[in-house]
Structure formats: structure tokens, C-alpha cells
Amino acid sequence: MSIYGDLGNTRTLASRLRWHGYTPVVHDHHPGEPWPEEAHLLLGGGGQDSGQARVQDDLGTHADRLRALAEDGVPMLMICGMYQLFGQAFTTVEGQRLPGLGILDVTTTGGSTRMIGPVVLDTAVGQVVGYENHSGSTVLGQGQEPFGQVRVGQGNNGSDGTEGARTGNVIGSYLHGPILPANPALADYLLEAAATRATGGWEPGEPDDALADQARRRQVLRLMSQGRQVSRVRQLLRR
């Protein structure tokens, strides 16, 4: 599933891996096709409810292997629809319940109102920017670590200030954009974990991330400034 440009995450990781001096091998997995013999990093994208229903059976076929890889520390980035299916369950707006893999302790319920707009997060790899577009409202289980804390945007459900979920090296998030071109530090976090697993170490190059970092910082400043202005207006209106 990749209807919001999430394929850009795969292309970003492949390019950055070359810039770091490694040779990427990319496998595109489709429902019903065999699994590659080795997998050092897994990516999944967003899709409509109908798309999630179509990939559910295939995920069930590979569920035990996916859980084992997650427990073994394989880095994974699951966006939007795949984030939901890596949770405990996703209930569509029509009431259909799709059981998830349970790798992330989250539960999602479809709604009639979409959460759309730019997002700024505080995360373990620094500030992350992206764009959310989802109608699913996700709740974290007790003890489940979020991917980030929302500074701008709505996040998992628009109310608890969390966005995404993270267990070990598995990250689930609603951020499109796609997320990785705008956040090189997050991309390299995933690559370091994958390269260490594949080769026993990580010997990074020196890619020029000046433009990406500048764009991210400017977006953070712009969105945070707008947020403060909106908050000030609301305070004045309450008086």
C-alpha cells in the first residue's frame, strides 16, 4: 500500500544507503508472492480501508515471521494503514473488524472525520516533520511507547498528544510527506540498525543534508509560530 507517496521512503533509504557506501537490494512484496530469504529492513505504506482488507490475509500468512523479525530487532517503518494493521485491531467506519499482528499495542477505530495537516513531533531522533491524513483514531495500550509527542497537528487521535507507536526498532506513524526525505536522521537511524544487522557494523558516509535540514527547521519554526499565534487568539477570545 502506497497511495500517499510512501514509496518515497523506499527510494530515500536506497539512495542514502548508496551515499553511505553500501549497495541496497530492494524487494517489492505483493500479496501472495514468496518472502525474500533475508530481510534487514521492512517498510509499509498507507492505503484505503479496502486496500487494508486485501493485504490482511497476506499479513496473516507471514504473521509469525513478522513477529519474530520484530522481536529480533529488525527495523521496520509502518505508515498509516500498515501502522494500523501492525496493531491489535482496526475497526472500519462500517464496523468491520480487521485483526492486526499485535506487534504494536495499539487499537484503531475508523471515523467520519479526517485528521489532515502538517505535523511536528518531538521524538527520540529529534524533531520530525510530516503530513497526516487519516480518519482512523488510534489509542495506545498501557505501557506502549509513542513514536513522538505532538507539537503541531493531531497525531494518533487528536486528544492525547501522542503520534505513532514504537516498540524496539519497529516504528508506526501516520506521517506521510513522505516522512524520510524530510527527516534524514530518522532515515539513518533505520539504516544503521539494518546495516549493523546485515554486516555487523555501520560505517556511514557524509551525505550533504544541508538543504533537507534547513527545510525541516524552517517548517518547524513556521508551524510552531502559527501554533503560538492561534493559541494567543484563542486566549483572547476566551476573555
Short mmCIF file of C-alpha atoms in Angstrom, two decimals, residues 11-124:
data_model
loop_
_atom_site.label_atom_id
_atom_site.label_comp_id
_atom_site.label_asym_id
_atom_site.label_seq_id
_atom_site.Cartn_x
_atom_site.Cartn_y
_atom_site.Cartn_z
CA ARG A 11 13.68 5.42 -2.61
CA THR A 12 15.17 7.62 0.10
CA LEU A 13 16.62 4.69 2.01
CA ALA A 14 18.09 3.17 -1.17
CA SER A 15 19.70 6.48 -2.16
CA ARG A 16 21.06 7.19 1.30
CA LEU A 17 22.45 3.69 1.57
CA ARG A 18 24.42 4.29 -1.65
CA TRP A 19 25.63 7.64 -0.32
CA HIS A 20 26.90 5.81 2.76
CA GLY A 21 28.85 3.39 0.57
CA TYR A 22 26.57 0.36 0.71
CA THR A 23 24.70 -1.49 -2.04
CA PRO A 24 20.93 -1.68 -1.47
CA VAL A 25 18.84 -4.66 -2.54
CA VAL A 26 15.14 -3.75 -2.67
CA HIS A 27 12.38 -6.35 -2.69
CA ASP A 28 8.82 -5.26 -3.57
CA HIS A 29 6.44 -7.64 -1.84
CA HIS A 30 2.93 -8.20 -3.19
CA PRO A 31 0.17 -10.35 -1.64
CA GLY A 32 0.62 -14.00 -2.49
CA GLU A 33 4.26 -13.70 -3.52
CA PRO A 34 7.08 -15.55 -1.72
CA TRP A 35 9.05 -13.86 1.04
CA PRO A 36 12.74 -12.98 0.40
CA GLU A 37 15.31 -15.22 2.09
CA GLU A 38 16.74 -12.29 4.04
CA ALA A 39 15.16 -9.07 5.26
CA HIS A 40 17.11 -6.43 7.15
CA LEU A 41 14.62 -3.53 7.00
CA LEU A 42 10.88 -3.52 6.32
CA LEU A 43 8.69 -0.67 5.08
CA GLY A 44 4.94 -0.42 4.71
CA GLY A 45 2.74 2.39 3.44
CA GLY A 46 -0.75 3.83 3.66
CA GLY A 47 -3.88 2.70 1.86
CA GLN A 48 -7.64 2.88 1.89
CA ASP A 49 -9.75 0.58 4.04
CA SER A 50 -10.37 -1.64 1.01
CA GLY A 51 -6.64 -1.96 0.46
CA GLN A 52 -6.08 -2.95 4.07
CA ALA A 53 -8.70 -5.67 3.73
CA ARG A 54 -6.90 -7.03 0.63
CA VAL A 55 -3.50 -7.27 2.31
CA GLN A 56 -4.82 -8.64 5.59
CA ASP A 57 -4.77 -12.31 4.50
CA ASP A 58 -1.20 -12.00 3.24
CA LEU A 59 -0.10 -10.42 6.51
CA GLY A 60 -1.72 -13.32 8.33
CA THR A 61 0.28 -15.77 6.22
CA HIS A 62 3.54 -14.11 7.28
CA ALA A 63 2.43 -13.09 10.77
CA ASP A 64 4.69 -15.44 12.73
CA ARG A 65 7.73 -14.45 10.71
CA LEU A 66 6.98 -10.74 11.03
CA ARG A 67 6.57 -11.05 14.80
CA ALA A 68 9.82 -12.99 15.05
CA LEU A 69 11.70 -10.40 12.98
CA ALA A 70 10.31 -7.61 15.14
CA GLU A 71 11.34 -9.38 18.34
CA ASP A 72 14.80 -9.98 16.86
CA GLY A 73 15.33 -6.25 16.33
CA VAL A 74 14.75 -5.86 12.58
CA PRO A 75 13.99 -2.17 11.92
CA MET A 76 10.54 -1.53 10.48
CA LEU A 77 8.72 1.65 9.49
CA MET A 78 4.97 1.21 9.04
CA ILE A 79 2.94 4.20 7.85
CA CYS A 80 -0.80 4.85 8.24
CA GLY A 81 -2.73 1.76 7.08
CA MET A 82 0.15 -0.61 7.76
CA TYR A 83 0.71 1.04 11.14
CA GLN A 84 -2.89 0.21 11.98
CA LEU A 85 -2.53 -3.42 10.85
CA PHE A 86 0.63 -3.85 12.93
CA GLY A 87 -1.54 -3.06 15.96
CA GLN A 88 -4.06 -5.22 17.79
CA ALA A 89 -7.03 -4.46 15.53
CA PHE A 90 -8.55 -1.95 13.14
CA THR A 91 -12.30 -1.44 13.02
CA THR A 92 -13.52 0.26 9.84
CA VAL A 93 -16.10 3.03 9.82
CA GLU A 94 -18.63 0.41 8.63
CA GLY A 95 -17.90 -1.69 11.71
CA GLN A 96 -15.77 -4.41 10.09
CA ARG A 97 -13.05 -5.57 12.48
CA LEU A 98 -9.69 -6.41 10.94
CA PRO A 99 -7.40 -8.23 13.41
CA GLY A 100 -3.83 -6.94 13.44
CA LEU A 101 -0.45 -8.56 14.03
CA GLY A 102 -0.14 -7.29 17.59
CA ILE A 103 3.45 -6.14 17.11
CA LEU A 104 2.42 -2.71 18.35
CA ASP A 105 -0.05 -2.44 21.23
CA VAL A 106 -2.45 -0.02 19.54
CA THR A 107 -6.12 -0.22 18.59
CA THR A 108 -7.68 1.86 15.81
CA THR A 109 -11.27 2.78 15.03
CA GLY A 110 -12.31 4.37 11.75
CA GLY A 111 -14.24 7.63 11.89
CA SER A 112 -16.12 10.01 9.63
CA THR A 113 -13.81 12.97 10.32
CA ARG A 114 -10.33 13.07 8.83
CA MET A 115 -7.29 14.42 10.64
CA ILE A 116 -5.36 16.31 7.98
CA GLY A 117 -2.46 18.74 8.05
CA PRO A 118 1.22 19.32 8.79
CA VAL A 119 2.74 17.79 11.91
CA VAL A 120 5.75 18.49 14.14
CA LEU A 121 6.86 15.85 16.62
CA ASP A 122 9.40 15.57 19.39
CA THR A 123 10.96 12.10 19.04
CA ALA A 124 13.98 10.13 20.21
#
